[in-house]
C-alpha angles and dihedrals in degrees: 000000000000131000126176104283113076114159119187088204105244123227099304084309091286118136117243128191106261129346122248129248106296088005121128115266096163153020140110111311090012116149102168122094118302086206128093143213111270112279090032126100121198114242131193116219101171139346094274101042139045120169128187109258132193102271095229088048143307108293085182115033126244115254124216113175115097124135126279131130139203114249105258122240083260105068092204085061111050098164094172123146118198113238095196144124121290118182108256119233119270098201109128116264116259124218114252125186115244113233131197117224118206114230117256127224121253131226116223114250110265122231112250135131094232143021111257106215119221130229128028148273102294090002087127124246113287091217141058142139145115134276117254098216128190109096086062089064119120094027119133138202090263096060089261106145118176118214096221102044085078113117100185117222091225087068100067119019112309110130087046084056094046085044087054096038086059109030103035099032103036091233114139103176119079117164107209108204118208129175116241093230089053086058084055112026100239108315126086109242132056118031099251097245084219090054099041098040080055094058086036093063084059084045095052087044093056101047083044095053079070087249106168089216121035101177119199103213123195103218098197104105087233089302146123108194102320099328116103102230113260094004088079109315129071111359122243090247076056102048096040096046076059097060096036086055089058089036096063097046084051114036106098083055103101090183104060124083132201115246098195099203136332119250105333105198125174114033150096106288103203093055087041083055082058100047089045087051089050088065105038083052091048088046102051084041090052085066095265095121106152104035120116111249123201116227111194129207130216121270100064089306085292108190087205093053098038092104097026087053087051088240081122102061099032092046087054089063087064120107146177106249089266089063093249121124084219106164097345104136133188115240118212129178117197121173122189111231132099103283099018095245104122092235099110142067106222121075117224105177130031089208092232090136090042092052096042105064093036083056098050095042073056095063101041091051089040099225139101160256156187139198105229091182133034135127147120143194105350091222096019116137088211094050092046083055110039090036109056084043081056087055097039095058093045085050096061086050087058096134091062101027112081092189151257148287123199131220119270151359127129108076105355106120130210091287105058111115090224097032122156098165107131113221121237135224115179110304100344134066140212114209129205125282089247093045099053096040103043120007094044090018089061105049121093089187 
């Protein structure tokens, strides 16, 4: 997903006079003012983004997850995703009714050696929907996520947004990042019951939408500030206490799926295959035994690299604790601009070629995936264009592609170069070109 570029396109490029309040006043190839709006500061998060910030403190946190990537060692894949700082959206929160949702019960995991994908060749993909970002915000390409740099989705008008995405769209997929030091408030160890009952209360919004997937999903790159998890960072019994603490509040949810970490790079792929094993196996142990659960490769999680970086084959060595395959699922992110990193408006590829070996490496292996993140200029022609072709050819793999989930809506505001946040006025919506045309116009549900 993100790499390190991200670029909330400012204003046409032109300087103005001063930015306004959460706007961009810095970065790396940044033209536009350095100066902010009385009562905002500007604030660097990374080298290639700086926003205008409250000056006694962010009241709205400052988001940094957008989606940049680093260029990949192969300079024809640069699966790279931004984790830098778009400006959250400064619509006023709507009241949402809290729901309870009732657990499900689970089904045990059947023995079996290999997943055995559903559907049929053009039968159309069973999944699609669009990520709800926020308490990903404030997340970076190392693996750095500051606490405060969370801008919860609850707070504005996020459940509203899940509720629109499923019952008048017809979506029931929505992916709900979160950083692991936000689950525990900065200290690796037990989830902080303020901080998880926050991103539960996502959680809770989108079962009760009446989506069919919610997926947690972990934003750190395989990361905890700067160290790659088990190659000199957190530990695997770390990073897999992490995921059987979540486990066991969610295992008699039969509708969420575990999303294991958001775009590694970076990193050795056969030691990142054993610290994934370690939490699946901590997972499946923790009484979630029928979940999906979502293994990502190196290289940003790059659809298109997945079999040339080797994540294929070593993800394909990991296993629920009976030896079946049962439900693990490979998760894949592919965006559609020069250099793949999500930072730009115009789409350049539709990804047919990319998607099409991976589908048929799919068949032959007998197992699945889904594209968690994807996306491009939300009224683009290119992107209407590359990006429902993208669609189209996933959907004639239907039988091996879960889905997708586009990025991103939550609290990404108008201005956000991959935006697929809909706009309210009063009880209806109006959703992004993009939005409406490929990622809701191609699915068949």
């Amino acid at each position: 997903m993100k790499a390190a570029l991200l670029a909330l396109t400012a204003a046409a490029g032109t300087a103005i006079a001063q930015q306004q309040g959460w706007g961009q006043c810095g970065g790396k190839g940044f033209t536009g003012s350095t100066k902010c709006v009385s009562g905002y500061t500007c604030h660097t998060t990374n080298e290639y983004y700086a926003q205008c910030i409250p000056s006694s403190g962010p009241a709205k946190p400052t988001k940094t997850t957008v989606k940049h990537h680093k260029p990949t060692k192969k300079p024809t894949k640069k699966p790279h995703k931004p984790t830098t700082t778009a400006k959250p959206t400064t619509a006023k929160a709507t009241t949402v009714k809290p729901t309870t949702v009732k657990p499900t019960t689970t089904k045990p995991t059947t023995t079996q050696q290999t997943s055995s994908p559903t559907g049929g060749s053009g039968s159309g993909v069973p999944y699609a929907g669009v990520n709800i970002a926020g308490f990903d915000f404030g997340c970076g390409t190392d693996g750095t996520c500051t606490v405060s740099g969370a801008y919860p989705p609850t707070d504005s008008n996020g459940l509203a947004q899940m509720d629109h995405f499923v019952n008048d769209d017809g979506l029931n997929t929505l992916r709900l990042p979160v950083g692991w030091q936000y689950l525990v408030n900065g200290q690796i160890g037990n989830l902080d019951s303020t901080n998880f009952g926050k991103y539960d209360k996502l959680m809770q919004g989108c079962l009760s939408s009446g989506a069919e997937l919610c997926i947690i999903d972990i934003h750190n790159y395989a990361r905890w500030n700067g160290q790659v998890i088990g190659q000199g960072g957190p530990t695997n019994a770390q990073f897999a206490d992490l995921w059987s603490q979540l486990a066991t509040k969610y295992k008699s949810q039969s509708k969420i799926a575990f999303g294991i970490m958001n775009e590694p790079h970076d990193l050795d792929i056969g030691t990142w295959a054993t610290s994934v094993q370690a939490a699946v196996t901590a997972i499946r142990k923790a009484g979630a035994t029928s979940q999906k659960i979502l293994l990502p490769g190196t290289n940003y999680a790059s659809a298109e690299a997945f079999l040339d970086n080797g994540s294929g084959a070593a993800l394909s060595k990991v296993t629920n604790p009976d030896g079946s395959t049962t439900n693990l699922i490979f998760d894949v992110h592919k965006y559609l601009d020069s250099d793949n990193s999500g930072t730009h408006a115009e789409c350049t590829t539709n990804n047919v070629a990319a998607f099409t070996t991976l589908g048929d490496w799919l068949r032959k292996e007998k197992r699945q995936a889904i594209l968690t993140e994807t996306g491009g200029g939300a009224n683009e022609a290119s992107c209407l264009k590359a990006l429902c072709e993208q669609f189209a050819t996933m959907n004639k793999y239907g039988d091996v592609y879960l889905g997708w989930t586009g990025w991103s809506a939550g609290n990404f505001d108008a201005s956000y170069v991959l935006g697929e946040t809909p706009t309210q006025n009063g009880n209806s919506w109006t959703d992004q070109p993009l939005v409406k045309q490929c990622v809701v116009g191609q699915f068949h549900g």
